[in-house]
Amino acid sequence: MNTTGFYDTEDVLFPSNNTLDIPCLRIDRQAGHLAVPLAAYGTGRKMAKAKTVHFYVDDYRFDTLWKLPARLLATGATAIVEPNFSTYDTMPMALGLQFIYKKRWLARYYQENGINVYADLNVSSKFYGC
């Protein structure tokens, strides 16, 4: 798989089991035990040593991953918590679905590149069942 960045690669539609084409995660790449140390994305030296990276930080800190997903591959992390783009009950449905699609696409991309993923189920109740 080409890892030079989303806008520099061919379009990839990962397998989906839903009408919205939101990618499915691979069961064989679900993270099991927590590999430590754990660090938040964008924390510099801490992240450079992290085996597991999470995204429970302000969205602007990891927004660039959508354009340059390979950036995370260079960290050497063996597992990630699925990127958590914020969703709210007050946001338009289309925007929330875009954020859910982005987090799932990125997570599947990382799985395809050998990184195990903890699924993030933290979405606004408005988007349950999407």
PDB file of C-alpha atoms in Angstrom, residues 6-123:
ATOM      1  CA  PHE A   6      -4.050  10.340   1.222  1.00  0.00           C
ATOM      2  CA  TYR A   7      -3.970  12.945  -1.525  1.00  0.00           C
ATOM      3  CA  ASP A   8      -0.962  11.276  -3.174  1.00  0.00           C
ATOM      4  CA  THR A   9      -2.468   7.778  -3.280  1.00  0.00           C
ATOM      5  CA  GLU A  10      -5.104   6.047  -5.298  1.00  0.00           C
ATOM      6  CA  ASP A  11      -8.571   6.211  -3.808  1.00  0.00           C
ATOM      7  CA  VAL A  12      -9.071   3.258  -1.505  1.00  0.00           C
ATOM      8  CA  LEU A  13     -12.494   1.927  -0.615  1.00  0.00           C
ATOM      9  CA  PHE A  14     -12.032  -0.528   2.207  1.00  0.00           C
ATOM     10  CA  PRO A  15     -14.595  -3.318   2.650  1.00  0.00           C
ATOM     11  CA  SER A  16     -17.834  -2.244   4.300  1.00  0.00           C
ATOM     12  CA  ASN A  17     -20.945  -3.995   5.545  1.00  0.00           C
ATOM     13  CA  ASN A  18     -23.184  -0.913   5.651  1.00  0.00           C
ATOM     14  CA  THR A  19     -25.028   1.309   3.187  1.00  0.00           C
ATOM     15  CA  LEU A  20     -22.831   4.313   4.017  1.00  0.00           C
ATOM     16  CA  ASP A  21     -19.617   2.520   2.940  1.00  0.00           C
ATOM     17  CA  ILE A  22     -17.986   3.260   6.293  1.00  0.00           C
ATOM     18  CA  PRO A  23     -15.028   0.842   6.389  1.00  0.00           C
ATOM     19  CA  CYS A  24     -15.083  -2.216   8.619  1.00  0.00           C
ATOM     20  CA  LEU A  25     -12.168  -2.885  10.908  1.00  0.00           C
ATOM     21  CA  ARG A  26     -10.208  -6.117  10.595  1.00  0.00           C
ATOM     22  CA  ILE A  27     -10.806  -8.530  13.457  1.00  0.00           C
ATOM     23  CA  ASP A  28      -7.269  -9.915  13.134  1.00  0.00           C
ATOM     24  CA  ARG A  29      -5.838  -6.425  13.707  1.00  0.00           C
ATOM     25  CA  GLN A  30      -7.867  -5.561  16.816  1.00  0.00           C
ATOM     26  CA  ALA A  31      -5.490  -4.644  19.628  1.00  0.00           C
ATOM     27  CA  GLY A  32      -5.397  -6.996  22.594  1.00  0.00           C
ATOM     28  CA  HIS A  33      -3.233  -6.162  25.591  1.00  0.00           C
ATOM     29  CA  LEU A  34      -2.120  -2.565  26.079  1.00  0.00           C
ATOM     30  CA  ALA A  35       1.399  -2.033  24.791  1.00  0.00           C
ATOM     31  CA  VAL A  36       3.104   0.585  26.962  1.00  0.00           C
ATOM     32  CA  PRO A  37       4.151   3.303  27.050  1.00  0.00           C
ATOM     33  CA  LEU A  38       0.940   5.031  25.984  1.00  0.00           C
ATOM     34  CA  ALA A  39       0.998   8.618  24.693  1.00  0.00           C
ATOM     35  CA  ALA A  40      -1.336  11.161  23.130  1.00  0.00           C
ATOM     36  CA  TYR A  41      -0.798  11.986  19.467  1.00  0.00           C
ATOM     37  CA  GLY A  42       1.260  15.146  19.070  1.00  0.00           C
ATOM     38  CA  THR A  43       3.127  15.002  22.383  1.00  0.00           C
ATOM     39  CA  GLY A  44       6.602  15.069  20.885  1.00  0.00           C
ATOM     40  CA  ARG A  45       9.187  13.035  22.781  1.00  0.00           C
ATOM     41  CA  LYS A  46       6.592  11.038  24.690  1.00  0.00           C
ATOM     42  CA  MET A  47       4.970   9.979  21.450  1.00  0.00           C
ATOM     43  CA  ALA A  48       8.320   9.073  19.908  1.00  0.00           C
ATOM     44  CA  LYS A  49       8.731   6.381  22.582  1.00  0.00           C
ATOM     45  CA  ALA A  50       5.097   5.241  22.645  1.00  0.00           C
ATOM     46  CA  LYS A  51       4.026   1.755  21.655  1.00  0.00           C
ATOM     47  CA  THR A  52       0.346   2.788  21.761  1.00  0.00           C
ATOM     48  CA  VAL A  53      -0.919   6.183  20.583  1.00  0.00           C
ATOM     49  CA  HIS A  54      -4.324   7.659  21.418  1.00  0.00           C
ATOM     50  CA  PHE A  55      -6.189  10.643  20.001  1.00  0.00           C
ATOM     51  CA  TYR A  56      -8.076  11.936  23.034  1.00  0.00           C
ATOM     52  CA  VAL A  57      -6.773  15.435  22.382  1.00  0.00           C
ATOM     53  CA  ASP A  58      -8.173  18.467  20.568  1.00  0.00           C
ATOM     54  CA  ASP A  59      -9.063  17.510  16.993  1.00  0.00           C
ATOM     55  CA  TYR A  60      -6.750  20.106  15.444  1.00  0.00           C
ATOM     56  CA  ARG A  61      -3.748  18.157  16.791  1.00  0.00           C
ATOM     57  CA  PHE A  62      -4.419  15.200  14.488  1.00  0.00           C
ATOM     58  CA  ASP A  63      -6.467  16.756  11.673  1.00  0.00           C
ATOM     59  CA  THR A  64      -3.464  16.538   9.331  1.00  0.00           C
ATOM     60  CA  LEU A  65      -3.555  12.728   9.473  1.00  0.00           C
ATOM     61  CA  TRP A  66      -6.433  12.786   6.997  1.00  0.00           C
ATOM     62  CA  LYS A  67      -4.135  14.366   4.410  1.00  0.00           C
ATOM     63  CA  LEU A  68      -0.937  12.621   5.510  1.00  0.00           C
ATOM     64  CA  PRO A  69      -1.852   9.338   7.190  1.00  0.00           C
ATOM     65  CA  ALA A  70       1.649   7.899   6.732  1.00  0.00           C
ATOM     66  CA  ARG A  71       2.952  10.401   9.269  1.00  0.00           C
ATOM     67  CA  LEU A  72       1.842   8.096  12.083  1.00  0.00           C
ATOM     68  CA  LEU A  73       3.579   5.082  10.532  1.00  0.00           C
ATOM     69  CA  ALA A  74       6.954   6.736  11.123  1.00  0.00           C
ATOM     70  CA  THR A  75       6.414   6.795  14.912  1.00  0.00           C
ATOM     71  CA  GLY A  76       6.972   3.073  15.361  1.00  0.00           C
ATOM     72  CA  ALA A  77       3.733   2.631  17.310  1.00  0.00           C
ATOM     73  CA  THR A  78       2.456  -0.940  17.334  1.00  0.00           C
ATOM     74  CA  ALA A  79      -1.105  -0.013  18.331  1.00  0.00           C
ATOM     75  CA  ILE A  80      -3.426   2.975  18.295  1.00  0.00           C
ATOM     76  CA  VAL A  81      -6.772   3.924  19.704  1.00  0.00           C
ATOM     77  CA  GLU A  82      -8.919   4.768  16.696  1.00  0.00           C
ATOM     78  CA  PRO A  83      -8.758   8.528  15.961  1.00  0.00           C
ATOM     79  CA  ASN A  84     -11.561  10.302  17.802  1.00  0.00           C
ATOM     80  CA  PHE A  85     -12.979  13.144  15.738  1.00  0.00           C
ATOM     81  CA  SER A  86     -15.447  14.971  17.975  1.00  0.00           C
ATOM     82  CA  THR A  87     -19.157  14.579  17.249  1.00  0.00           C
ATOM     83  CA  TYR A  88     -22.002  16.452  18.930  1.00  0.00           C
ATOM     84  CA  ASP A  89     -25.787  16.158  18.986  1.00  0.00           C
ATOM     85  CA  THR A  90     -25.984  19.698  17.586  1.00  0.00           C
ATOM     86  CA  MET A  91     -23.882  19.078  14.470  1.00  0.00           C
ATOM     87  CA  PRO A  92     -25.446  18.308  11.092  1.00  0.00           C
ATOM     88  CA  MET A  93     -25.806  14.600  10.351  1.00  0.00           C
ATOM     89  CA  ALA A  94     -23.659  14.897   7.207  1.00  0.00           C
ATOM     90  CA  LEU A  95     -20.732  16.387   9.142  1.00  0.00           C
ATOM     91  CA  GLY A  96     -20.916  13.784  11.893  1.00  0.00           C
ATOM     92  CA  LEU A  97     -20.984  10.982   9.331  1.00  0.00           C
ATOM     93  CA  GLN A  98     -17.952  12.504   7.626  1.00  0.00           C
ATOM     94  CA  PHE A  99     -16.038  12.412  10.924  1.00  0.00           C
ATOM     95  CA  ILE A 100     -17.092   8.809  11.593  1.00  0.00           C
ATOM     96  CA  TYR A 101     -16.001   7.854   8.072  1.00  0.00           C
ATOM     97  CA  LYS A 102     -12.624   9.566   8.537  1.00  0.00           C
ATOM     98  CA  LYS A 103     -11.860   7.846  11.849  1.00  0.00           C
ATOM     99  CA  ARG A 104     -12.814   4.435  10.489  1.00  0.00           C
ATOM    100  CA  TRP A 105     -10.939   4.928   7.192  1.00  0.00           C
ATOM    101  CA  LEU A 106      -7.785   5.977   9.051  1.00  0.00           C
ATOM    102  CA  ALA A 107      -8.069   3.077  11.489  1.00  0.00           C
ATOM    103  CA  ARG A 108      -8.429   0.582   8.643  1.00  0.00           C
ATOM    104  CA  TYR A 109      -5.510   2.202   6.800  1.00  0.00           C
ATOM    105  CA  TYR A 110      -3.312   1.707   9.865  1.00  0.00           C
ATOM    106  CA  GLN A 111      -4.469  -1.885  10.211  1.00  0.00           C
ATOM    107  CA  GLU A 112      -3.506  -2.522   6.588  1.00  0.00           C
ATOM    108  CA  ASN A 113      -0.067  -1.140   7.447  1.00  0.00           C
ATOM    109  CA  GLY A 114       0.487  -3.472  10.419  1.00  0.00           C
ATOM    110  CA  ILE A 115      -0.776  -1.377  13.341  1.00  0.00           C
ATOM    111  CA  ASN A 116      -3.287  -2.918  15.748  1.00  0.00           C
ATOM    112  CA  VAL A 117      -6.326  -0.789  16.569  1.00  0.00           C
ATOM    113  CA  TYR A 118      -8.534  -0.315  19.619  1.00  0.00           C
ATOM    114  CA  ALA A 119     -11.964   0.667  18.283  1.00  0.00           C
ATOM    115  CA  ASP A 120     -13.227   3.998  19.608  1.00  0.00           C
ATOM    116  CA  LEU A 121     -16.966   3.888  20.255  1.00  0.00           C
ATOM    117  CA  ASN A 122     -17.171   7.415  21.630  1.00  0.00           C
ATOM    118  CA  VAL A 123     -19.653   9.216  19.359  1.00  0.00           C
TER     119      VAL A 123
END
